[in-house]
Coordinates of C-alpha atoms in Angstrom, one line a residue:
Chain A
M22 CA 122.2 161.2 257.6
S23 CA 123.9 162.6 260.7
L24 CA 126.2 160.1 262.4
L25 CA 127.8 159.7 265.8
V26 CA 130.8 157.6 266.7
G27 CA 131.5 156.2 270.1
I28 CA 134.8 154.5 271.0
D29 CA 135.7 152.6 274.2
L30 CA 139.5 152.3 274.2
G31 CA 140.3 149.4 276.5
G32 CA 143.5 147.7 277.5
T33 CA 142.7 144.6 275.4
A34 CA 140.1 145.8 272.9
I35 CA 138.9 148.9 271.1
K36 CA 135.1 148.9 270.7
V37 CA 133.6 151.3 268.2
A38 CA 129.9 152.0 267.7
L39 CA 128.1 154.0 265.0
A40 CA 124.8 155.7 265.9
D41 CA 122.3 158.0 264.4
A42 CA 121.9 161.5 265.8
R43 CA 119.5 160.3 268.5
G44 CA 122.0 157.8 269.8
E45 CA 120.4 154.8 268.2
I46 CA 123.3 152.4 267.6
F47 CA 123.2 150.4 264.3
I48 CA 126.7 148.9 264.2
T49 CA 129.4 148.0 266.7
E50 CA 132.8 146.4 266.1
S51 CA 135.7 145.5 268.2
I52 CA 139.4 145.1 267.4
A53 CA 142.4 144.2 269.5
T54 CA 144.1 147.3 271.1
R55 CA 147.7 146.0 270.8
S56 CA 148.8 148.9 273.0
Q57 CA 152.4 147.6 272.9
E58 CA 152.7 149.1 269.4
G59 CA 152.5 152.6 271.0
P60 CA 150.1 155.5 270.7
D61 CA 150.7 156.3 267.0
A62 CA 149.9 152.8 265.7
V63 CA 146.9 152.5 268.0
I64 CA 145.5 155.9 266.9
E65 CA 146.0 155.0 263.2
R66 CA 144.1 151.8 263.7
M67 CA 141.3 153.6 265.5
I68 CA 141.0 156.0 262.5
G69 CA 141.2 153.1 260.1
L70 CA 138.3 151.3 261.9
I71 CA 136.1 154.3 261.9
R72 CA 136.7 154.9 258.2
R73 CA 136.0 151.2 257.4
L74 CA 132.7 151.3 259.3
L75 CA 131.6 154.5 257.6
A76 CA 132.5 153.0 254.2
Q77 CA 130.2 150.1 254.9
H78 CA 127.3 152.5 254.8
D79 CA 126.9 154.0 251.4
V80 CA 124.1 156.4 252.5
P81 CA 125.1 160.1 252.3
R82 CA 126.3 160.8 255.8
E83 CA 127.7 163.6 258.0
L84 CA 129.8 162.7 261.0
I85 CA 128.8 165.2 263.7
G86 CA 130.8 164.0 266.7
I87 CA 133.1 161.4 268.1
G88 CA 133.2 160.4 271.8
I89 CA 136.1 158.4 273.3
G90 CA 136.4 156.8 276.7
V91 CA 140.0 156.1 277.8
P92 CA 141.3 154.1 280.8
G93 CA 142.9 156.9 282.8
L94 CA 143.3 160.6 283.4
V95 CA 142.6 163.1 280.6
D96 CA 142.6 166.8 280.3
V97 CA 138.9 167.2 279.5
P98 CA 138.8 170.7 277.9
S99 CA 141.8 170.0 275.5
G100 CA 141.1 166.3 274.9
V101 CA 144.7 165.3 275.8
T102 CA 145.5 162.1 277.6
R103 CA 147.5 162.6 280.8
F104 CA 148.1 159.2 282.3
L105 CA 146.8 155.8 281.1
P106 CA 148.5 153.6 283.7
N107 CA 148.0 150.2 281.9
F108 CA 149.4 151.4 278.5
P109 CA 153.1 151.4 277.6
T110 CA 154.5 155.0 277.8
Q111 CA 151.2 155.8 279.7
W112 CA 150.2 158.0 276.8
R113 CA 151.4 161.1 278.6
D114 CA 150.2 164.3 276.8
I115 CA 148.9 162.7 273.6
P116 CA 146.5 165.1 271.9
L117 CA 144.1 162.2 271.1
A118 CA 141.1 164.4 270.4
R119 CA 142.9 166.6 268.0
R120 CA 144.6 163.7 266.2
I121 CA 141.3 161.9 265.6
G122 CA 139.4 165.1 264.9
D123 CA 141.9 166.3 262.2
A124 CA 141.6 162.9 260.5
M125 CA 137.8 162.7 260.6
G126 CA 136.9 166.3 260.4
C127 CA 134.5 166.5 263.3
P128 CA 134.6 167.5 267.0
V129 CA 136.0 164.8 269.3
R130 CA 135.4 164.6 273.1
L131 CA 137.6 162.6 275.4
L132 CA 136.7 161.3 278.9
N133 CA 137.8 158.7 281.4
D134 CA 136.2 155.4 280.5
V135 CA 134.2 154.8 283.7
R136 CA 132.9 158.4 283.6
T137 CA 131.9 157.7 280.0
A138 CA 130.1 154.5 281.1
T139 CA 128.4 156.6 283.8
L140 CA 127.2 158.9 281.0
G141 CA 125.8 155.9 279.2
E142 CA 123.9 154.8 282.3
L143 CA 122.6 158.4 282.7
R144 CA 121.4 158.9 279.1
F145 CA 120.5 155.4 278.0
G146 CA 120.2 153.3 281.2
H147 CA 118.1 153.7 284.4
G148 CA 119.3 157.3 284.7
R149 CA 117.0 158.5 282.0
E150 CA 113.9 157.3 283.9
I151 CA 114.4 160.1 286.4
D152 CA 114.4 163.8 285.5
G153 CA 117.5 165.7 286.8
V154 CA 118.6 162.5 288.5
T155 CA 121.3 162.4 291.2
M156 CA 122.9 159.0 290.9
A157 CA 126.1 156.9 291.4
F158 CA 127.4 154.1 289.1
F159 CA 129.6 151.4 290.5
S160 CA 131.4 149.4 287.8
I161 CA 132.5 146.2 289.6
G162 CA 135.0 144.1 287.6
T163 CA 138.7 143.4 287.9
G164 CA 138.7 146.8 289.7
I165 CA 135.9 149.1 290.9
G166 CA 135.4 152.2 288.9
G167 CA 132.6 154.6 289.3
G168 CA 130.9 157.9 288.4
V169 CA 128.6 160.4 290.1
V170 CA 125.8 162.5 288.6
V171 CA 124.4 165.5 290.5
D172 CA 121.1 167.0 289.3
G173 CA 121.4 165.3 285.9
R174 CA 125.0 166.5 285.4
L175 CA 128.0 164.1 285.3
R176 CA 130.4 165.3 288.0
L177 CA 133.9 165.6 286.4
G178 CA 136.1 167.9 288.4
P179 CA 139.1 169.5 286.8
L180 CA 140.7 166.2 285.6
G181 CA 137.5 164.3 284.8
A182 CA 138.5 162.2 287.8
A183 CA 135.7 162.8 290.3
G184 CA 133.4 159.9 290.9
E185 CA 136.1 157.3 291.9
I186 CA 133.8 155.7 294.4
G187 CA 135.7 152.5 294.3
H188 CA 138.7 154.2 295.9
Q189 CA 137.0 155.2 299.2
T190 CA 139.0 153.9 302.1
M191 CA 136.9 151.2 303.7
V192 CA 139.6 149.8 306.0
P193 CA 142.2 152.3 307.0
G194 CA 145.0 149.8 307.4
G195 CA 143.7 147.4 304.8
P196 CA 145.4 145.8 301.8
R197 CA 147.4 147.9 299.3
C198 CA 145.4 149.1 296.3
G199 CA 146.6 149.7 292.8
C200 CA 146.1 153.5 293.4
G201 CA 148.8 153.5 296.1
N202 CA 146.3 153.9 299.0
R203 CA 145.5 151.1 301.5
G204 CA 142.1 149.5 302.1
C205 CA 140.2 151.0 299.2
L206 CA 136.9 149.4 298.3
E207 CA 138.6 148.1 295.1
A208 CA 141.2 146.3 297.2
I209 CA 138.6 144.5 299.3
A210 CA 135.5 143.9 297.1
S211 CA 136.5 143.9 293.4
G212 CA 136.4 140.8 291.3
S213 CA 140.1 140.3 291.9
A214 CA 139.7 140.7 295.6
I215 CA 136.7 138.2 295.7
A216 CA 138.7 135.7 293.6
A217 CA 141.7 136.1 295.9
Q218 CA 139.5 135.0 298.7
G219 CA 138.3 132.1 296.6
V220 CA 141.9 131.0 295.9
R221 CA 142.6 131.1 299.6
L222 CA 139.5 129.0 300.4
V223 CA 140.5 126.4 297.8
R224 CA 144.1 126.2 299.1
S225 CA 142.8 126.0 302.7
G226 CA 140.5 123.1 301.9
L227 CA 137.5 125.2 302.8
A228 CA 135.9 125.1 299.3
P229 CA 135.8 121.5 298.0
R230 CA 133.1 122.2 295.4
L231 CA 134.9 125.2 294.1
R232 CA 138.1 123.1 293.9
Q233 CA 136.2 120.5 291.9
I234 CA 134.7 123.1 289.5
V235 CA 138.1 124.7 288.8
G236 CA 139.9 121.4 288.5
D237 CA 142.7 122.4 290.9
D238 CA 143.5 125.4 288.7
D239 CA 143.7 128.7 290.6
A240 CA 143.5 130.6 287.4
R241 CA 139.9 129.5 286.9
V242 CA 138.8 130.9 290.3
T243 CA 136.6 133.8 289.4
T244 CA 133.4 135.4 290.7
R245 CA 131.6 133.3 288.2
T246 CA 133.0 129.9 289.2
M247 CA 132.6 131.0 292.9
M248 CA 128.9 131.8 292.3
Q249 CA 128.5 128.2 290.9
A250 CA 130.2 126.7 294.0
A251 CA 128.5 129.0 296.5
P252 CA 125.4 126.9 297.2
D253 CA 127.6 124.0 298.2
D254 CA 130.5 125.8 299.8
P255 CA 129.2 128.2 302.6
P256 CA 132.6 129.9 303.0
V257 CA 132.5 130.8 299.3
M258 CA 129.0 132.3 299.7
E259 CA 130.2 134.2 302.7
A260 CA 133.2 135.7 300.8
I261 CA 130.8 136.9 298.0
R262 CA 128.3 138.3 300.6
D263 CA 131.1 140.1 302.5
A264 CA 132.2 141.8 299.3
A265 CA 128.6 142.8 298.5
K266 CA 128.2 144.2 302.0
M267 CA 131.4 146.3 301.6
I268 CA 130.0 147.7 298.3
G269 CA 126.7 148.3 300.2
I270 CA 128.7 150.3 302.9
A271 CA 130.4 152.3 300.1
A272 CA 127.0 152.9 298.5
A273 CA 125.7 154.0 301.9
N274 CA 128.5 156.5 302.2
V275 CA 127.6 158.0 298.8
V276 CA 124.0 158.1 299.8
T277 CA 124.8 159.8 303.1
I278 CA 126.9 162.4 301.2
L279 CA 124.7 163.1 298.2
H280 CA 121.2 161.5 298.8
P281 CA 120.9 160.3 295.3
S282 CA 117.7 158.7 294.0
L283 CA 119.6 155.9 292.1
I284 CA 122.6 153.6 292.6
V285 CA 123.4 151.5 289.5
L286 CA 125.7 148.5 289.7
G287 CA 127.5 147.3 286.6
G288 CA 130.5 145.3 285.6
G289 CA 131.0 141.6 285.5
V290 CA 130.6 141.0 289.3
A291 CA 127.2 142.8 289.4
E292 CA 126.1 140.5 286.7
A293 CA 126.8 137.5 288.9
G294 CA 123.2 137.6 289.8
P295 CA 120.3 139.3 291.6
V296 CA 121.5 138.0 295.0
F297 CA 124.6 140.2 294.8
V298 CA 122.6 143.3 293.9
E299 CA 120.1 142.6 296.7
A300 CA 122.9 142.1 299.3
V301 CA 124.4 145.5 298.3
A302 CA 121.0 147.2 298.5
D303 CA 120.1 145.6 301.9
E304 CA 123.4 146.8 303.4
M305 CA 123.1 150.3 302.0
H306 CA 119.6 150.8 303.5
R307 CA 120.8 149.4 306.8
R308 CA 123.8 151.7 307.0
V309 CA 122.2 155.0 306.3
G310 CA 121.0 156.2 309.7
M311 CA 120.5 159.9 309.1
F312 CA 117.5 159.9 306.9
P313 CA 115.0 157.4 305.3
T314 CA 116.3 155.8 302.2
A315 CA 113.1 154.1 300.8
D316 CA 113.3 156.5 297.9
V317 CA 116.9 155.4 296.9
R318 CA 116.7 152.7 294.2
V319 CA 119.5 150.2 293.7
E320 CA 119.5 148.7 290.2
R321 CA 121.6 146.4 288.1
S322 CA 122.9 148.1 284.9
M323 CA 120.6 147.6 281.9
L324 CA 123.6 148.2 279.6
G325 CA 126.1 145.6 280.9
D326 CA 129.4 145.7 279.2
R327 CA 128.0 148.0 276.5
A328 CA 127.8 150.9 279.0
G329 CA 131.3 152.3 277.9
V330 CA 130.6 152.4 274.2
V331 CA 127.0 153.6 274.7
G332 CA 128.3 156.3 276.9
A333 CA 130.9 157.3 274.3
I334 CA 127.9 157.8 271.9
A335 CA 126.3 160.1 274.5
L336 CA 129.7 161.9 274.8
A337 CA 129.8 162.4 271.0
M338 CA 126.5 164.3 271.0
P339 CA 126.9 168.0 270.4
P340 CA 126.2 169.9 273.7
T341 CA 123.4 171.8 272.0
M342 CA 121.4 168.7 271.2
P343 CA 118.5 167.5 273.3
R344 CA 119.7 164.6 275.4
Chain B
M30 CA 116.1 200.0 304.8
S31 CA 115.7 196.3 303.7
L32 CA 116.5 193.8 306.5
L33 CA 117.3 190.1 306.7
V34 CA 116.9 187.9 309.8
G35 CA 118.9 184.8 310.4
I36 CA 118.1 182.3 313.2
D37 CA 120.2 179.4 314.4
L38 CA 117.8 177.3 316.5
G39 CA 120.0 175.1 318.7
G40 CA 119.3 172.7 321.5
T41 CA 120.5 175.2 324.2
A42 CA 120.3 178.6 322.5
I43 CA 118.5 180.5 319.8
K44 CA 120.8 182.9 318.0
V45 CA 119.3 185.7 316.0
A46 CA 121.1 188.1 313.7
L47 CA 119.8 191.1 311.8
A48 CA 121.6 192.1 308.6
D49 CA 121.2 194.5 305.7
A50 CA 120.2 193.3 302.3
R51 CA 123.8 192.5 301.4
G52 CA 124.1 190.3 304.4
E53 CA 126.2 192.7 306.6
I54 CA 125.2 191.7 310.1
F55 CA 124.8 194.6 312.5
I56 CA 123.2 193.0 315.6
T57 CA 123.1 189.5 317.0
E58 CA 121.5 188.2 320.2
S59 CA 121.1 184.9 321.8
I60 CA 118.5 183.6 324.2
A61 CA 118.0 180.2 325.9
T62 CA 115.9 177.7 323.8
R63 CA 114.1 176.1 326.7
S64 CA 112.9 173.4 324.3
Q65 CA 111.1 171.5 327.2
E66 CA 108.4 174.2 327.0
G67 CA 107.3 172.7 323.6
P68 CA 107.2 174.1 320.1
D69 CA 104.5 176.7 320.6
A70 CA 106.3 178.5 323.4
V71 CA 109.6 178.3 321.6
I72 CA 108.1 179.7 318.4
E73 CA 106.5 182.6 320.4
R74 CA 109.8 183.5 321.9
M75 CA 111.5 183.4 318.6
I76 CA 108.9 185.9 317.2
G77 CA 109.2 188.0 320.3
L78 CA 113.0 188.2 320.0
I79 CA 112.8 189.2 316.3
R80 CA 110.2 191.9 317.1
R81 CA 112.3 193.3 320.0
L82 CA 115.5 193.5 317.8
L83 CA 113.5 195.2 315.0
A84 CA 112.1 197.7 317.5
Q85 CA 115.6 198.6 318.7
H86 CA 116.1 200.2 315.2
D87 CA 113.8 203.0 314.6
V88 CA 114.9 203.6 311.0
P89 CA 112.1 202.8 308.5
R90 CA 112.6 199.2 307.6
E91 CA 111.3 196.4 305.5
L92 CA 111.9 192.8 306.5
I93 CA 112.5 191.0 303.2
G94 CA 113.4 187.5 304.4
I95 CA 114.0 185.2 307.4
G96 CA 116.3 182.1 307.3
I97 CA 116.2 179.5 310.0
G98 CA 118.6 176.6 310.6
V99 CA 117.2 173.8 312.7
P100 CA 118.9 170.7 314.2
G101 CA 117.3 167.9 312.3
L102 CA 115.2 166.9 309.2
V103 CA 113.0 169.4 307.5
D104 CA 110.8 169.4 304.5
V105 CA 112.6 172.1 302.6
P106 CA 109.9 173.2 300.0
S107 CA 107.1 173.5 302.7
G108 CA 109.3 174.7 305.6
V109 CA 107.9 172.1 307.9
T110 CA 110.0 170.4 310.6
R111 CA 110.0 166.6 310.3
F112 CA 112.3 165.3 313.1
L113 CA 114.4 167.3 315.5
P114 CA 115.9 164.4 317.5
N115 CA 117.1 166.4 320.5
F116 CA 113.8 168.3 321.1
P117 CA 110.9 167.0 323.2
T118 CA 108.1 165.8 320.8
Q119 CA 110.8 165.9 318.1
W120 CA 108.8 168.8 316.5
R121 CA 107.1 166.4 314.1
D122 CA 105.3 168.2 311.3
I123 CA 105.5 171.7 312.8
P124 CA 104.9 174.3 310.0
L125 CA 107.6 176.5 311.4
A126 CA 108.1 178.6 308.3
R127 CA 104.4 179.4 308.0
R128 CA 104.1 180.2 311.7
I129 CA 107.0 182.7 311.7
G130 CA 106.1 184.0 308.2
D131 CA 102.5 184.8 309.2
A132 CA 103.6 186.6 312.3
M133 CA 106.4 188.6 310.6
G134 CA 104.8 189.1 307.1
C135 CA 107.8 188.0 305.0
P136 CA 109.1 184.8 303.4
V137 CA 110.8 182.3 305.7
R138 CA 113.1 179.5 304.6
L139 CA 114.0 176.6 306.7
L140 CA 117.0 174.2 306.5
N141 CA 119.0 171.8 308.6
D142 CA 121.4 173.7 310.8
V143 CA 124.7 172.2 309.4
R144 CA 123.5 172.7 305.8
T145 CA 122.8 176.3 306.9
A146 CA 126.3 176.6 308.3
T147 CA 127.6 175.2 305.0
L148 CA 125.7 177.9 303.2
G149 CA 127.4 180.4 305.5
E150 CA 130.8 179.0 304.6
L151 CA 129.9 179.1 300.9
R152 CA 128.6 182.7 300.8
F153 CA 130.6 184.4 303.5
G154 CA 133.6 182.1 304.3
H155 CA 136.4 180.6 302.2
G156 CA 133.8 179.4 299.7
R157 CA 133.3 182.9 298.2
E158 CA 137.0 183.0 297.2
I159 CA 136.3 180.5 294.4
D160 CA 133.8 181.0 291.7
G161 CA 131.3 178.1 291.3
V162 CA 133.2 176.2 294.0
T163 CA 132.8 172.6 294.8
M164 CA 133.5 172.2 298.5
A165 CA 132.7 170.2 301.7
F166 CA 132.3 171.5 305.2
F167 CA 133.0 169.4 308.3
S168 CA 131.6 170.8 311.5
I169 CA 133.5 168.9 314.2
G170 CA 132.1 169.4 317.7
T171 CA 130.2 167.1 320.0
G172 CA 129.1 165.3 316.8
I173 CA 130.3 165.7 313.2
G174 CA 128.0 167.4 310.8
G175 CA 128.6 168.5 307.3
G176 CA 127.5 169.8 304.0
V177 CA 128.5 169.6 300.4
V178 CA 128.4 172.2 297.6
V179 CA 128.7 171.2 294.0
D180 CA 129.4 173.8 291.4
G181 CA 128.5 176.7 293.7
R182 CA 125.2 175.0 294.7
L183 CA 124.5 173.6 298.2
R184 CA 123.5 169.9 297.7
L185 CA 120.3 169.3 299.6
G186 CA 118.5 166.2 298.3
P187 CA 114.8 165.8 298.9
L188 CA 115.0 166.2 302.7
G189 CA 117.8 168.7 302.9
A190 CA 119.7 165.8 304.4
A191 CA 122.5 165.3 301.9
G192 CA 126.0 166.2 303.0
E193 CA 126.1 164.2 306.2
I194 CA 129.8 163.5 305.7
G195 CA 130.2 162.8 309.4
H196 CA 128.1 159.6 309.0
Q197 CA 130.4 157.8 306.5
T198 CA 131.2 154.3 307.8
M199 CA 134.9 154.4 308.6
V200 CA 135.1 151.1 310.6
P201 CA 132.3 148.7 309.5
G202 CA 132.1 146.9 312.9
G203 CA 133.0 150.0 314.9
P204 CA 131.3 151.7 317.8
R205 CA 127.5 152.5 317.7
C206 CA 126.7 156.0 316.4
G207 CA 123.8 158.2 317.5
C208 CA 122.3 157.7 314.0
G209 CA 121.9 153.9 314.6
N210 CA 124.8 152.8 312.3
R211 CA 128.1 151.5 313.6
G212 CA 131.6 153.0 313.0
C213 CA 130.5 156.4 311.6
L214 CA 133.2 159.0 311.5
E215 CA 131.2 160.8 314.2
A216 CA 131.4 157.8 316.5
I217 CA 135.2 157.7 316.1
A218 CA 136.6 161.2 315.7
S219 CA 134.1 163.7 317.1
G220 CA 134.8 165.8 320.2
S221 CA 132.9 163.3 322.2
A222 CA 134.9 160.4 320.8
I223 CA 138.2 162.1 321.3
A224 CA 137.2 163.0 324.9
A225 CA 136.2 159.4 325.5
Q226 CA 139.7 158.3 324.6
G227 CA 141.0 161.0 327.0
V228 CA 138.9 159.7 329.8
R229 CA 140.2 156.2 329.1
L230 CA 143.8 157.3 329.1
V231 CA 143.3 159.2 332.4
R232 CA 141.7 156.1 334.0
S233 CA 144.4 153.8 332.7
G234 CA 147.2 156.0 334.1
L235 CA 148.5 156.8 330.6
A236 CA 147.8 160.6 330.8
P237 CA 149.3 162.0 334.1
R238 CA 149.4 165.6 332.8
L239 CA 145.8 165.4 331.6
R240 CA 144.8 164.0 334.9
Q241 CA 146.5 166.9 336.7
I242 CA 144.9 169.5 334.4
V243 CA 141.3 168.1 335.0
G244 CA 141.9 167.5 338.7
D245 CA 140.7 164.0 338.6
D246 CA 137.4 165.2 337.2
D247 CA 136.4 163.2 334.0
A248 CA 133.8 165.8 333.1
R249 CA 136.6 168.3 332.4
V250 CA 138.3 166.0 329.8
T251 CA 137.6 167.8 326.5
T252 CA 139.5 168.3 323.3
R253 CA 140.6 171.6 324.8
T254 CA 142.1 170.2 328.0
M255 CA 143.6 167.3 325.9
M256 CA 145.3 169.8 323.6
Q257 CA 146.9 171.4 326.7
A258 CA 148.1 168.0 328.0
A259 CA 149.2 166.7 324.6
P260 CA 152.8 168.0 324.7
D261 CA 153.5 166.1 327.9
D262 CA 151.3 163.1 327.4
P263 CA 152.2 161.3 324.1
P264 CA 149.2 159.0 324.2
V265 CA 146.9 162.0 324.4
M266 CA 148.6 163.6 321.4
E267 CA 148.3 160.3 319.6
A268 CA 144.5 160.1 320.3
I269 CA 144.0 163.6 318.9
R270 CA 146.2 162.7 315.8
D271 CA 144.3 159.5 315.3
A272 CA 141.0 161.4 315.2
A273 CA 142.5 164.0 312.8
K274 CA 143.7 161.1 310.5
M275 CA 140.2 159.6 310.5
I276 CA 138.8 162.9 309.5
G277 CA 141.5 163.1 306.9
I278 CA 140.4 159.7 305.5
A279 CA 136.8 160.9 305.4
A280 CA 137.9 164.0 303.6
A281 CA 139.9 161.9 301.2
N282 CA 136.7 159.9 300.4
V283 CA 134.8 163.1 299.7
V284 CA 137.7 164.3 297.5
T285 CA 137.8 161.0 295.6
I286 CA 134.1 161.1 295.0
L287 CA 133.7 164.8 294.1
H288 CA 137.2 166.3 293.5
P289 CA 136.3 169.6 295.2
S290 CA 138.7 172.5 295.4
L291 CA 138.0 173.2 299.0
I292 CA 137.5 171.4 302.3
V293 CA 136.6 173.6 305.3
L294 CA 136.9 172.4 308.9
G295 CA 134.8 174.1 311.5
G296 CA 133.4 173.4 314.9
G297 CA 135.1 173.5 318.3
V298 CA 137.5 170.6 317.6
A299 CA 138.8 172.2 314.4
E300 CA 139.5 175.4 316.5
A301 CA 141.8 173.3 318.7
G302 CA 144.7 174.6 316.6
P303 CA 146.5 174.5 313.3
V304 CA 148.1 171.2 314.1
F305 CA 144.8 169.5 313.9
V306 CA 143.9 171.0 310.5
E307 CA 147.4 170.2 309.2
A308 CA 147.1 166.5 310.3
V309 CA 143.7 166.3 308.5
A310 CA 145.2 167.8 305.3
D311 CA 148.3 165.6 305.3
E312 CA 146.2 162.4 305.6
M313 CA 143.7 163.6 303.0
H314 CA 146.5 164.2 300.4
R315 CA 148.2 160.9 301.3
R316 CA 145.0 158.9 300.9
V317 CA 143.8 160.1 297.5
G318 CA 145.7 157.9 295.0
M319 CA 143.6 158.3 291.9
F320 CA 144.6 161.9 291.0
P321 CA 146.8 164.7 292.1
T322 CA 145.3 166.8 295.0
A323 CA 147.6 169.7 295.1
D324 CA 144.7 171.9 294.0
V325 CA 142.5 170.8 296.9
R326 CA 142.7 173.4 299.8
V327 CA 142.0 172.4 303.4
E328 CA 141.1 175.5 305.5
R329 CA 139.9 176.2 309.0
S330 CA 136.6 178.0 309.0
M331 CA 136.8 181.8 309.1
L332 CA 133.3 182.0 310.6
G333 CA 133.8 179.8 313.7
D334 CA 130.6 179.3 315.7
R335 CA 129.0 182.1 313.8
A336 CA 128.7 179.9 310.6
G337 CA 125.2 178.8 311.5
V338 CA 123.6 182.3 312.0
V339 CA 125.7 183.8 309.1
G340 CA 124.4 180.9 307.0
A341 CA 120.8 181.7 308.1
I342 CA 121.3 185.2 306.8
A343 CA 122.4 183.7 303.5
L344 CA 119.3 181.5 303.5
A345 CA 117.1 184.5 304.2
M346 CA 118.2 186.3 301.0
P347 CA 115.6 186.2 298.3
P348 CA 116.7 183.7 295.5
T349 CA 116.7 186.5 292.9
M350 CA 119.3 188.5 294.8
P351 CA 122.9 188.5 293.7
R352 CA 124.8 186.3 296.2

C-alpha cells in the first residue's frame, strides 16, 4: 500500500496525518512542538512520530511522499527553512526536507503553513468543485494568513510567500502590525484585533453582557465570547461587523485584482458563524464597482482547522499524480 | 508579407498601427473617434482607416490578425462589447470582432484597453526582459487602470476585467469613485485627484507659484503644471508625494498578494518624472513586511502612450506564434 504523510508544524503542536495515495486520511495524531528544545530535537520527534504511526499499520507499505507546512518563510525548491519568526533561533537555514527525507527515504516537500492550507482548500475543499479555479483563502485566527490560486495553480512566488492577503494595507496610518507595516488587515480585523476591541468595550463599560460572560477576566475575551455577548451588547456586535467589513474590503481588493470565482474563509474567526461570512460577502459585493460579482462565491472552509494537515497531504503527492 | 493591425479605440481618438508578423510597427495613424455618431459610424470609420493604411502599401500582403483594445467590459471569447461607460449607448452587445472580421477577412481579438496595454508592456516593454514574468502594470492618467500578469500570462478573468488595481479600496470611507465604490486608489491618486488637490491649494492661497504658472485658471492645474510649481510650493510637492505614496501602498498590496518581479508605471502621471517613480518604489518596499522585496523592480513604462496600440498588435498575433 502506498502511503502519504502530511505534517502541520505549528508553534504549539505538530499534527501528522497518514493517507493513502488518493489522499484519503486514515489516521491523524498531534504532539506538543516544544520548540524551545531547538530544531534538532523537534526534527527527531517529528521522525519518531512518523515511524510510530507507520509501525501501527502492519500492512506492507511504501511511503511515497511527505509534505510539511511550516509557519514562516522557506526556500521552496531546496526545502530549507529561512525564517520561522515564532521559533527560537528562527530555524534559519535548516535543511528540514533533506533531514526528514534522509531518515524516511522518500521525497519531502516544504511550504509555508498557510499556503499549505490553501492547497488543502484547493484539492480537498471548495476549490475542487471548480475546474482550473482561481480562488483566495483567508485564514482568520490570531493573525490573518492567506493564499491565492490562479487557474488551478497555487501562487507561490520565489519564497513561497505570495498570497499574504492578510497583510494588505487597509488603513495607511493604522496600528502597527507584527510584520512591521502599519494598518494591515491583520492588525485591524484578526481575532486578536477583534478581541482587543472587546477588551476596550468591557473596560469602557460599553459591554455589560460580555463583562458578565468573561467574569471580569480580560483573558477570556475572544471572538467566541464576543459572539455570545453580541445579541445583548450592540457595540460588541458592531466591533465584529466592522472586522467582517474590513475583511470584505480586502476580499473585494483581491476580487478586483484577480476576478476569482471563489473566496474561502477559514480559521477560528470564520467559524464564529454564518453571520460573519455573510457580512464579509455583502461588503465584498458592494465594494467591487468595476464588474459584476454575482459569479464570485464566498464560502466558509469545509476543512476547518484540518486545512493545514490536509494540505500537507496534497503537498506530499508526487507531482506526476492526478490531483 | 504577413501583416498585423492593432487598434486602440479611445474616447477621443482611434489609434491604428500596422506591423509585420513579428510585431515590428511600421505605420501608425490616429483619427477622431466621434463616438456621438454611434457604433455603426465609428465601426465603418475604423474599417475605412484600416483599408486606407493597407492601400498605402502596395506590396503583396496578407492580413493575419487584428487586435482591438476598447475602454470598458467585453466578452473576450465572443469579441462582443458589453459596456463602454464613456460611449453613447455604452455599446451594449455590439459584435465588434465579427463586424470588423467580416469586413477584413481575418481573425479579430477584442480586449479591455488597459489589459491590452498590459499585454504591450508584457510583450514589448520591460516584461519581455524576464522569462515567465509575474508583473503588474499601473496606468496612471485621468483615472488609474491596470493589469496583472501571472507566470507570463495576462490574467483576464471571465470578463477580461481582472487586474483593476486602480480600484483597490485605499480609504474605506474615502471619496466617491467613478466605479461607484468609495476610496479607490483612482479616487485618491489619479491625475484628476492630484489636480483636484492642486486646485484646492491654489484657491486656499497655499500654492502661489502654481497660481502664477496657471494664470489664475483652474483648468490649467494638471500634474504637469504642479510638477513645475513643486520646487517653490512645498504643499504642491507634498500633494504629489502623497499620491505617489498611495500608489506605492497599492503596489505593496499587489506585491504582498502575488510577489511579482516587476511593477511597471505608465500613463501621463508616471511620466511626470523619476521622482514620482522613486517615491512609489520607496513606499512599496517600506510597506511589504512579510518578505524581502529587493528582487521586485519598479520601472517606468518604456512604451509611454503607445502601450495601448503596441498591446493591440500583441493581441493581434495568432496564439500559435512565438511571442
